[in-house]
Amino acid sequence: MAIDDFDSWMWAEAVARQERAERLQKQFFKRATPRPRRQWEPPVDIFETRDALYVIVALPGVSDTTLTELEVRGDTLYVAGDRRVPTPGQEAALHRLEIPHGHFERAVALPWPRLAIAAHELKDGCLYLTLSKR
């Protein structure tokens, strides 16, 4: 092999390795894509009378301050908020965590169009909603 051929081969090999190193760096050090927000959906019961719909949403440990969305848009009821993990004390050891926590969202298709929230109350771990028929 001639010296010029060897120099050309070495140069091509060095460039190829540099390109591979740049591809690997881009692969491992790329900007993190935002992850979708983890959430849970609370269970819902719906009752109907002649004048209203009554919705009960199970929200243990949720207060009015952590309830971030409560509205009817079109024929859908939207309820969202956050439930924080209760901390009974700094020295408490966690043995089991079954009640969902974190962000929650629930969209419920309603059987009647044009409903409006007439009243709501958080009591006994549930959100009680009265939706009046228009």
Short mmCIF file of N, CA, C and O in Angstrom, two decimals:
data_model
loop_
_atom_site.label_atom_id
_atom_site.label_comp_id
_atom_site.label_asym_id
_atom_site.label_seq_id
_atom_site.Cartn_x
_atom_site.Cartn_y
_atom_site.Cartn_z
N MET A 1 0.86 -1.17 0.00
CA MET A 1 0.00 0.00 0.00
C MET A 1 0.90 1.22 0.00
O MET A 1 1.82 1.34 0.79
N ALA A 2 0.59 2.15 -0.86
CA ALA A 2 1.38 3.39 -0.97
C ALA A 2 1.06 4.30 0.20
O ALA A 2 -0.01 4.22 0.82
N ILE A 3 2.00 5.18 0.51
CA ILE A 3 1.84 6.11 1.63
C ILE A 3 0.64 7.01 1.41
O ILE A 3 -0.13 7.26 2.35
N ASP A 4 0.41 7.48 0.17
CA ASP A 4 -0.76 8.34 -0.10
C ASP A 4 -2.07 7.58 0.14
O ASP A 4 -3.02 8.14 0.67
N ASP A 5 -2.11 6.31 -0.27
CA ASP A 5 -3.31 5.50 -0.05
C ASP A 5 -3.54 5.28 1.46
O ASP A 5 -4.65 5.33 1.94
N PHE A 6 -2.43 5.02 2.18
CA PHE A 6 -2.53 4.81 3.61
C PHE A 6 -3.02 6.07 4.32
O PHE A 6 -3.89 6.01 5.19
N ASP A 7 -2.50 7.25 3.92
CA ASP A 7 -2.93 8.52 4.51
C ASP A 7 -4.40 8.79 4.22
O ASP A 7 -5.15 9.23 5.10
N SER A 8 -4.82 8.51 3.01
CA SER A 8 -6.23 8.71 2.63
C SER A 8 -7.13 7.78 3.45
O SER A 8 -8.20 8.18 3.93
N TRP A 9 -6.69 6.51 3.60
CA TRP A 9 -7.47 5.55 4.34
C TRP A 9 -7.58 5.96 5.82
O TRP A 9 -8.64 5.91 6.42
N MET A 10 -6.46 6.39 6.39
CA MET A 10 -6.45 6.82 7.78
C MET A 10 -7.36 8.04 7.98
O MET A 10 -8.10 8.13 8.96
N TRP A 11 -7.27 8.97 7.05
CA TRP A 11 -8.11 10.17 7.15
C TRP A 11 -9.59 9.79 7.05
O TRP A 11 -10.40 10.25 7.85
N ALA A 12 -9.95 8.93 6.10
CA ALA A 12 -11.35 8.50 5.95
C ALA A 12 -11.82 7.76 7.20
O ALA A 12 -12.96 7.94 7.65
N GLU A 13 -10.97 6.92 7.76
CA GLU A 13 -11.32 6.19 8.97
C GLU A 13 -11.52 7.15 10.16
O GLU A 13 -12.46 7.00 10.94
N ALA A 14 -10.69 8.15 10.28
CA ALA A 14 -10.81 9.13 11.37
C ALA A 14 -12.11 9.92 11.23
O ALA A 14 -12.82 10.16 12.21
N VAL A 15 -12.43 10.33 10.01
CA VAL A 15 -13.67 11.09 9.78
C VAL A 15 -14.89 10.21 10.09
O VAL A 15 -15.85 10.65 10.72
N ALA A 16 -14.85 8.95 9.66
CA ALA A 16 -15.97 8.04 9.91
C ALA A 16 -16.17 7.83 11.42
O ALA A 16 -17.30 7.82 11.90
N ARG A 17 -15.09 7.66 12.16
CA ARG A 17 -15.20 7.48 13.61
C ARG A 17 -15.71 8.74 14.30
O ARG A 17 -16.48 8.67 15.26
N GLN A 18 -15.30 9.90 13.82
CA GLN A 18 -15.78 11.17 14.38
C GLN A 18 -17.28 11.31 14.15
O GLN A 18 -18.03 11.70 15.05
N GLU A 19 -17.75 10.96 12.96
CA GLU A 19 -19.17 11.04 12.65
C GLU A 19 -19.97 10.07 13.54
O GLU A 19 -21.05 10.40 14.03
N ARG A 20 -19.43 8.86 13.73
CA ARG A 20 -20.09 7.89 14.60
C ARG A 20 -20.16 8.40 16.04
O ARG A 20 -21.19 8.27 16.71
N ALA A 21 -19.09 8.99 16.51
CA ALA A 21 -19.07 9.54 17.88
C ALA A 21 -20.10 10.65 18.02
O ALA A 21 -20.80 10.74 19.04
N GLU A 22 -20.25 11.51 17.03
CA GLU A 22 -21.24 12.59 17.08
C GLU A 22 -22.66 12.03 17.09
O GLU A 22 -23.53 12.52 17.80
N ARG A 23 -22.91 10.98 16.27
CA ARG A 23 -24.24 10.34 16.26
C ARG A 23 -24.56 9.75 17.63
O ARG A 23 -25.67 9.88 18.14
N LEU A 24 -23.58 9.07 18.24
CA LEU A 24 -23.79 8.49 19.56
C LEU A 24 -24.06 9.56 20.61
O LEU A 24 -24.92 9.40 21.48
N GLN A 25 -23.32 10.64 20.53
CA GLN A 25 -23.52 11.73 21.50
C GLN A 25 -24.92 12.31 21.35
O GLN A 25 -25.61 12.56 22.33
N LYS A 26 -25.37 12.52 20.12
CA LYS A 26 -26.73 13.04 19.90
C LYS A 26 -27.78 12.06 20.40
O LYS A 26 -28.81 12.46 20.92
N GLN A 27 -27.50 10.76 20.23
CA GLN A 27 -28.46 9.75 20.66
C GLN A 27 -28.59 9.72 22.18
O GLN A 27 -29.69 9.66 22.72
N PHE A 28 -27.49 9.79 22.89
CA PHE A 28 -27.53 9.67 24.35
C PHE A 28 -27.74 10.97 25.09
O PHE A 28 -28.16 10.98 26.22
N PHE A 29 -27.43 12.07 24.46
CA PHE A 29 -27.55 13.35 25.13
C PHE A 29 -28.57 14.25 24.47
O PHE A 29 -28.45 15.45 24.49
N LYS A 30 -29.59 13.63 23.87
CA LYS A 30 -30.63 14.44 23.24
C LYS A 30 -31.54 15.04 24.31
O LYS A 30 -31.62 14.54 25.43
N ARG A 31 -32.23 16.06 23.94
CA ARG A 31 -33.14 16.75 24.85
C ARG A 31 -34.29 15.82 25.23
O ARG A 31 -34.87 15.15 24.39
N ALA A 32 -34.58 15.78 26.47
CA ALA A 32 -35.65 14.91 26.95
C ALA A 32 -37.00 15.40 26.45
O ALA A 32 -37.29 16.58 26.50
N THR A 33 -37.81 14.48 25.98
CA THR A 33 -39.16 14.83 25.55
C THR A 33 -40.05 14.85 26.78
O THR A 33 -39.91 14.02 27.68
N PRO A 34 -40.97 15.81 26.84
CA PRO A 34 -41.84 15.86 28.02
C PRO A 34 -42.72 14.62 28.08
O PRO A 34 -43.28 14.20 27.08
N ARG A 35 -42.79 14.04 29.26
CA ARG A 35 -43.62 12.86 29.45
C ARG A 35 -45.05 13.29 29.72
O ARG A 35 -45.29 14.32 30.32
N PRO A 36 -46.00 12.48 29.26
CA PRO A 36 -47.38 12.83 29.58
C PRO A 36 -47.60 12.76 31.09
O PRO A 36 -46.98 11.94 31.77
N ARG A 37 -48.44 13.61 31.56
CA ARG A 37 -48.70 13.68 32.99
C ARG A 37 -49.43 12.42 33.45
O ARG A 37 -50.44 12.03 32.87
N ARG A 38 -48.90 11.79 34.50
CA ARG A 38 -49.58 10.62 35.05
C ARG A 38 -50.82 11.10 35.79
O ARG A 38 -50.78 12.09 36.50
N GLN A 39 -51.88 10.37 35.62
CA GLN A 39 -53.12 10.78 36.27
C GLN A 39 -53.98 9.55 36.53
O GLN A 39 -53.76 8.49 35.97
N TRP A 40 -54.97 9.74 37.36
CA TRP A 40 -55.93 8.69 37.65
C TRP A 40 -57.32 9.24 37.46
O TRP A 40 -57.52 10.46 37.42
N GLU A 41 -58.28 8.35 37.28
CA GLU A 41 -59.67 8.76 37.07
C GLU A 41 -60.51 8.30 38.25
O GLU A 41 -60.60 7.10 38.51
N PRO A 42 -61.16 9.24 38.93
CA PRO A 42 -62.01 8.84 40.05
C PRO A 42 -63.30 8.19 39.54
O PRO A 42 -63.82 8.56 38.48
N PRO A 43 -63.84 7.24 40.30
CA PRO A 43 -65.12 6.64 39.91
C PRO A 43 -66.27 7.63 40.11
O PRO A 43 -66.21 8.51 40.95
N VAL A 44 -67.32 7.44 39.31
CA VAL A 44 -68.45 8.37 39.28
C VAL A 44 -69.76 7.59 39.32
O VAL A 44 -69.89 6.56 38.66
N ASP A 45 -70.72 8.10 40.09
CA ASP A 45 -72.11 7.60 40.06
C ASP A 45 -72.99 8.74 39.56
O ASP A 45 -72.78 9.90 39.95
N ILE A 46 -73.98 8.41 38.72
CA ILE A 46 -74.89 9.44 38.20
C ILE A 46 -76.33 8.98 38.41
O ILE A 46 -76.69 7.85 38.07
N PHE A 47 -77.12 9.87 38.99
CA PHE A 47 -78.55 9.62 39.23
C PHE A 47 -79.34 10.72 38.53
O PHE A 47 -78.88 11.86 38.45
N GLU A 48 -80.52 10.38 38.07
CA GLU A 48 -81.34 11.37 37.36
C GLU A 48 -82.73 11.46 37.97
O GLU A 48 -83.34 10.45 38.30
N THR A 49 -83.21 12.69 38.10
CA THR A 49 -84.60 12.95 38.47
C THR A 49 -85.22 13.73 37.32
O THR A 49 -84.56 14.02 36.31
N ARG A 50 -86.43 14.14 37.52
CA ARG A 50 -87.12 14.88 36.47
C ARG A 50 -86.46 16.23 36.20
O ARG A 50 -86.38 16.69 35.07
N ASP A 51 -85.91 16.87 37.25
CA ASP A 51 -85.37 18.22 37.12
C ASP A 51 -83.85 18.33 37.09
O ASP A 51 -83.33 19.38 36.74
N ALA A 52 -83.16 17.25 37.52
CA ALA A 52 -81.71 17.39 37.65
C ALA A 52 -81.00 16.06 37.50
O ALA A 52 -81.61 14.99 37.56
N LEU A 53 -79.68 16.18 37.34
CA LEU A 53 -78.77 15.04 37.39
C LEU A 53 -77.93 15.21 38.65
O LEU A 53 -77.50 16.33 38.96
N TYR A 54 -77.72 14.12 39.37
CA TYR A 54 -76.89 14.15 40.56
C TYR A 54 -75.66 13.28 40.30
O TYR A 54 -75.80 12.11 39.94
N VAL A 55 -74.50 13.88 40.44
CA VAL A 55 -73.24 13.19 40.17
C VAL A 55 -72.45 13.11 41.47
O VAL A 55 -72.30 14.12 42.17
N ILE A 56 -71.96 11.91 41.77
CA ILE A 56 -71.10 11.71 42.94
C ILE A 56 -69.76 11.21 42.42
O ILE A 56 -69.69 10.21 41.72
N VAL A 57 -68.70 11.96 42.74
CA VAL A 57 -67.35 11.62 42.32
C VAL A 57 -66.55 11.27 43.57
O VAL A 57 -66.47 12.07 44.50
N ALA A 58 -65.97 10.06 43.60
CA ALA A 58 -65.19 9.62 44.76
C ALA A 58 -63.82 10.29 44.73
O ALA A 58 -63.00 10.01 43.87
N LEU A 59 -63.60 11.19 45.69
CA LEU A 59 -62.35 11.95 45.78
C LEU A 59 -61.82 11.96 47.21
O LEU A 59 -61.81 13.00 47.87
N PRO A 60 -61.34 10.83 47.72
CA PRO A 60 -60.85 10.81 49.10
C PRO A 60 -59.65 11.72 49.28
O PRO A 60 -58.71 11.70 48.49
N GLY A 61 -59.69 12.53 50.32
CA GLY A 61 -58.56 13.39 50.64
C GLY A 61 -58.41 14.62 49.76
O GLY A 61 -57.40 15.30 49.83
N VAL A 62 -59.40 14.93 48.94
CA VAL A 62 -59.32 16.11 48.06
C VAL A 62 -60.12 17.24 48.70
O VAL A 62 -61.23 17.04 49.18
N SER A 63 -59.53 18.43 48.70
CA SER A 63 -60.22 19.60 49.26
C SER A 63 -60.56 20.57 48.13
O SER A 63 -60.11 20.41 47.00
N ASP A 64 -61.35 21.59 48.47
CA ASP A 64 -61.70 22.61 47.48
C ASP A 64 -60.46 23.29 46.90
O ASP A 64 -60.46 23.69 45.74
N THR A 65 -59.42 23.42 47.70
CA THR A 65 -58.21 24.11 47.22
C THR A 65 -57.43 23.29 46.20
O THR A 65 -56.68 23.85 45.41
N THR A 66 -57.58 21.97 46.21
CA THR A 66 -56.86 21.14 45.25
C THR A 66 -57.72 20.71 44.07
O THR A 66 -57.26 20.02 43.18
N LEU A 67 -58.97 21.13 44.07
CA LEU A 67 -59.87 20.89 42.94
C LEU A 67 -59.64 22.01 41.93
O LEU A 67 -59.93 23.17 42.20
N THR A 68 -59.06 21.68 40.77
CA THR A 68 -58.64 22.72 39.83
C THR A 68 -59.62 22.96 38.69
O THR A 68 -59.58 24.02 38.07
N GLU A 69 -60.47 22.00 38.41
CA GLU A 69 -61.43 22.18 37.31
C GLU A 69 -62.74 21.52 37.68
O GLU A 69 -62.78 20.38 38.14
N LEU A 70 -63.81 22.26 37.46
CA LEU A 70 -65.16 21.75 37.69
C LEU A 70 -66.09 22.53 36.78
O LEU A 70 -66.45 23.67 37.09
N GLU A 71 -66.44 21.94 35.64
CA GLU A 71 -67.29 22.67 34.70
C GLU A 71 -67.97 21.71 33.73
O GLU A 71 -67.54 20.58 33.55
N VAL A 72 -69.02 22.22 33.11
CA VAL A 72 -69.72 21.51 32.06
C VAL A 72 -69.46 22.27 30.77
O VAL A 72 -69.71 23.47 30.69
N ARG A 73 -68.92 21.54 29.78
CA ARG A 73 -68.71 22.12 28.45
C ARG A 73 -69.43 21.24 27.46
O ARG A 73 -69.11 20.06 27.32
N GLY A 74 -70.41 21.83 26.79
CA GLY A 74 -71.21 21.04 25.87
C GLY A 74 -71.98 19.97 26.64
O GLY A 74 -72.72 20.27 27.56
N ASP A 75 -71.77 18.71 26.26
CA ASP A 75 -72.46 17.62 26.95
C ASP A 75 -71.49 16.80 27.80
O ASP A 75 -71.70 15.62 28.05
N THR A 76 -70.41 17.45 28.28
CA THR A 76 -69.40 16.74 29.06
C THR A 76 -69.09 17.48 30.36
O THR A 76 -68.91 18.69 30.36
N LEU A 77 -69.05 16.72 31.44
CA LEU A 77 -68.65 17.24 32.75
C LEU A 77 -67.16 16.98 32.93
O LEU A 77 -66.69 15.87 32.70
N TYR A 78 -66.42 18.02 33.33
CA TYR A 78 -64.98 17.90 33.57
C TYR A 78 -64.68 18.16 35.04
O TYR A 78 -65.11 19.18 35.59
N VAL A 79 -63.94 17.23 35.65
CA VAL A 79 -63.50 17.37 37.03
C VAL A 79 -62.01 17.05 37.05
O VAL A 79 -61.59 16.02 36.51
N ALA A 80 -61.21 17.93 37.64
CA ALA A 80 -59.76 17.70 37.70
C ALA A 80 -59.20 18.32 38.97
O ALA A 80 -59.80 19.24 39.54
N GLY A 81 -58.06 17.83 39.38
CA GLY A 81 -57.39 18.37 40.56
C GLY A 81 -56.23 17.49 40.97
O GLY A 81 -55.72 16.71 40.18
N ASP A 82 -55.84 17.62 42.23
CA ASP A 82 -54.72 16.87 42.75
C ASP A 82 -55.05 16.29 44.12
O ASP A 82 -55.73 16.93 44.92
N ARG A 83 -54.56 15.09 44.35
CA ARG A 83 -54.66 14.48 45.67
C ARG A 83 -53.24 14.18 46.14
O ARG A 83 -52.52 13.42 45.53
N ARG A 84 -52.86 14.81 47.21
CA ARG A 84 -51.53 14.60 47.74
C ARG A 84 -51.50 13.40 48.67
O ARG A 84 -52.51 13.06 49.28
N VAL A 85 -50.37 12.77 48.75
CA VAL A 85 -50.22 11.64 49.67
C VAL A 85 -50.24 12.19 51.08
O VAL A 85 -49.45 13.07 51.42
N PRO A 86 -51.14 11.71 51.93
CA PRO A 86 -51.16 12.20 53.31
C PRO A 86 -49.92 11.74 54.05
O PRO A 86 -49.45 10.62 53.86
N THR A 87 -49.39 12.61 54.88
CA THR A 87 -48.20 12.26 55.67
C THR A 87 -48.56 12.35 57.14
O THR A 87 -48.65 13.44 57.69
N PRO A 88 -48.76 11.20 57.78
CA PRO A 88 -49.15 11.22 59.19
C PRO A 88 -48.05 11.68 60.13
O PRO A 88 -48.33 12.05 61.24
N GLY A 89 -46.82 11.68 59.70
CA GLY A 89 -45.72 12.13 60.53
C GLY A 89 -44.40 11.84 59.85
O GLY A 89 -44.32 11.02 58.95
N GLN A 90 -43.37 12.54 60.27
CA GLN A 90 -42.07 12.37 59.64
C GLN A 90 -41.47 10.99 59.88
O GLN A 90 -40.70 10.50 59.08
N GLU A 91 -41.84 10.36 60.97
CA GLU A 91 -41.26 9.07 61.30
C GLU A 91 -42.11 7.90 60.82
O GLU A 91 -41.79 6.75 61.09
N ALA A 92 -43.19 8.17 60.09
CA ALA A 92 -44.07 7.11 59.63
C ALA A 92 -43.44 6.36 58.46
O ALA A 92 -42.94 6.96 57.52
N ALA A 93 -43.47 5.05 58.53
CA ALA A 93 -42.96 4.21 57.44
C ALA A 93 -44.14 3.78 56.57
O ALA A 93 -45.17 3.35 57.08
N LEU A 94 -43.99 3.89 55.29
CA LEU A 94 -45.04 3.52 54.34
C LEU A 94 -45.01 2.02 54.10
O LEU A 94 -43.98 1.47 53.71
N HIS A 95 -46.13 1.35 54.35
CA HIS A 95 -46.22 -0.09 54.12
C HIS A 95 -47.09 -0.43 52.93
O HIS A 95 -46.88 -1.44 52.28
N ARG A 96 -48.08 0.40 52.64
CA ARG A 96 -48.97 0.13 51.53
C ARG A 96 -49.57 1.45 51.06
O ARG A 96 -49.93 2.29 51.87
N LEU A 97 -49.67 1.62 49.75
CA LEU A 97 -50.24 2.85 49.17
C LEU A 97 -51.18 2.43 48.05
O LEU A 97 -50.76 2.21 46.91
N GLU A 98 -52.47 2.26 48.39
CA GLU A 98 -53.45 1.78 47.41
C GLU A 98 -54.39 2.86 46.93
O GLU A 98 -54.90 2.77 45.83
N ILE A 99 -54.67 3.85 47.75
CA ILE A 99 -55.56 4.92 47.34
C ILE A 99 -54.80 5.79 46.35
O ILE A 99 -53.68 6.20 46.62
N PRO A 100 -55.38 6.04 45.16
CA PRO A 100 -54.63 6.81 44.16
C PRO A 100 -54.30 8.22 44.64
O PRO A 100 -55.04 8.82 45.41
N HIS A 101 -53.18 8.72 44.18
CA HIS A 101 -52.75 10.07 44.53
C HIS A 101 -52.16 10.71 43.28
O HIS A 101 -51.95 10.07 42.27
N GLY A 102 -51.90 12.00 43.38
CA GLY A 102 -51.37 12.74 42.23
C GLY A 102 -52.49 13.45 41.49
O GLY A 102 -53.57 13.70 42.03
N HIS A 103 -52.23 13.75 40.24
CA HIS A 103 -53.20 14.49 39.43
C HIS A 103 -54.33 13.56 38.99
O HIS A 103 -54.09 12.43 38.60
N PHE A 104 -55.56 14.05 39.05
CA PHE A 104 -56.70 13.28 38.54
C PHE A 104 -57.48 14.13 37.56
O PHE A 104 -57.50 15.35 37.64
N GLU A 105 -58.08 13.45 36.61
CA GLU A 105 -58.97 14.09 35.65
C GLU A 105 -60.08 13.11 35.31
O GLU A 105 -59.83 11.92 35.20
N ARG A 106 -61.26 13.64 35.14
CA ARG A 106 -62.38 12.80 34.72
C ARG A 106 -63.27 13.62 33.82
O ARG A 106 -63.67 14.74 34.16
N ALA A 107 -63.56 13.08 32.65
CA ALA A 107 -64.51 13.68 31.72
C ALA A 107 -65.65 12.69 31.59
O ALA A 107 -65.44 11.52 31.28
N VAL A 108 -66.85 13.15 31.85
CA VAL A 108 -68.03 12.28 31.83
C VAL A 108 -69.02 12.82 30.81
O VAL A 108 -69.47 13.97 30.93
N ALA A 109 -69.34 11.99 29.83
CA ALA A 109 -70.38 12.36 28.87
C ALA A 109 -71.72 12.31 29.58
O ALA A 109 -72.05 11.34 30.26
N LEU A 110 -72.48 13.38 29.45
CA LEU A 110 -73.76 13.49 30.14
C LEU A 110 -74.91 13.11 29.22
O LEU A 110 -74.88 13.39 28.02
N PRO A 111 -75.97 12.48 29.78
CA PRO A 111 -77.08 12.03 28.95
C PRO A 111 -78.00 13.16 28.47
O PRO A 111 -78.80 12.94 27.57
N TRP A 112 -77.87 14.32 29.07
CA TRP A 112 -78.70 15.45 28.69
C TRP A 112 -77.82 16.58 28.18
O TRP A 112 -76.79 16.89 28.79
N PRO A 113 -78.21 17.23 27.12
CA PRO A 113 -77.47 18.43 26.69
C PRO A 113 -77.86 19.63 27.56
O PRO A 113 -78.90 19.60 28.23
N ARG A 114 -77.05 20.63 27.56
CA ARG A 114 -77.32 21.91 28.22
C ARG A 114 -77.63 21.77 29.71
O ARG A 114 -78.65 22.24 30.21
N LEU A 115 -76.73 21.13 30.43
CA LEU A 115 -76.84 21.06 31.88
C LEU A 115 -75.95 22.13 32.49
O LEU A 115 -74.96 22.54 31.89
N ALA A 116 -76.31 22.57 33.67
CA ALA A 116 -75.51 23.58 34.38
C ALA A 116 -75.29 23.11 35.81
O ALA A 116 -76.18 22.50 36.41
N ILE A 117 -74.12 23.42 36.36
CA ILE A 117 -73.84 23.05 37.74
C ILE A 117 -74.62 24.00 38.66
O ILE A 117 -74.37 25.20 38.69
N ALA A 118 -75.58 23.44 39.37
CA ALA A 118 -76.40 24.24 40.28
C ALA A 118 -75.79 24.28 41.68
O ALA A 118 -75.92 25.29 42.38
N ALA A 119 -75.13 23.20 42.09
CA ALA A 119 -74.52 23.15 43.42
C ALA A 119 -73.45 22.08 43.44
O ALA A 119 -73.50 21.12 42.66
N HIS A 120 -72.47 22.27 44.33
CA HIS A 120 -71.45 21.23 44.55
C HIS A 120 -70.98 21.30 46.00
O HIS A 120 -70.98 22.36 46.61
N GLU A 121 -70.61 20.12 46.51
CA GLU A 121 -70.14 20.04 47.89
C GLU A 121 -69.17 18.87 48.02
O GLU A 121 -69.43 17.78 47.50
N LEU A 122 -68.06 19.11 48.67
CA LEU A 122 -67.12 18.04 49.00
C LEU A 122 -67.41 17.60 50.43
O LEU A 122 -67.32 18.40 51.36
N LYS A 123 -67.82 16.32 50.58
CA LYS A 123 -68.19 15.84 51.90
C LYS A 123 -67.94 14.33 51.96
O LYS A 123 -68.24 13.62 51.00
N ASP A 124 -67.36 13.88 53.05
CA ASP A 124 -67.14 12.45 53.28
C ASP A 124 -66.33 11.79 52.16
O ASP A 124 -66.60 10.64 51.78
N GLY A 125 -65.36 12.50 51.59
CA GLY A 125 -64.51 11.92 50.55
C GLY A 125 -65.14 11.86 49.17
O GLY A 125 -64.60 11.22 48.28
N CYS A 126 -66.27 12.54 49.00
CA CYS A 126 -66.94 12.55 47.70
C CYS A 126 -67.30 13.97 47.30
O CYS A 126 -67.57 14.82 48.15
N LEU A 127 -67.31 14.21 46.01
CA LEU A 127 -67.80 15.47 45.45
C LEU A 127 -69.23 15.23 45.00
O LEU A 127 -69.48 14.36 44.16
N TYR A 128 -70.16 15.96 45.58
CA TYR A 128 -71.58 15.84 45.24
C TYR A 128 -71.96 17.01 44.34
O TYR A 128 -71.82 18.18 44.74
N LEU A 129 -72.41 16.71 43.14
CA LEU A 129 -72.79 17.73 42.18
C LEU A 129 -74.26 17.63 41.86
O LEU A 129 -74.80 16.53 41.69
N THR A 130 -74.90 18.79 41.73
CA THR A 130 -76.27 18.85 41.23
C THR A 130 -76.21 19.61 39.91
O THR A 130 -75.75 20.75 39.87
N LEU A 131 -76.62 18.94 38.85
CA LEU A 131 -76.64 19.57 37.53
C LEU A 131 -78.09 19.78 37.13
O LEU A 131 -78.85 18.82 37.00
N SER A 132 -78.49 21.04 36.97
CA SER A 132 -79.87 21.34 36.64
C SER A 132 -80.09 21.23 35.14
O SER A 132 -79.24 21.60 34.34
N LYS A 133 -81.26 20.70 34.80
CA LYS A 133 -81.64 20.62 33.39
C LYS A 133 -82.20 21.97 32.97
O LYS A 133 -82.99 22.57 33.69
N ARG A 134 -81.78 22.44 31.84
CA ARG A 134 -82.28 23.74 31.37
C ARG A 134 -83.46 23.56 30.46
O ARG A 134 -83.59 22.64 29.72
#
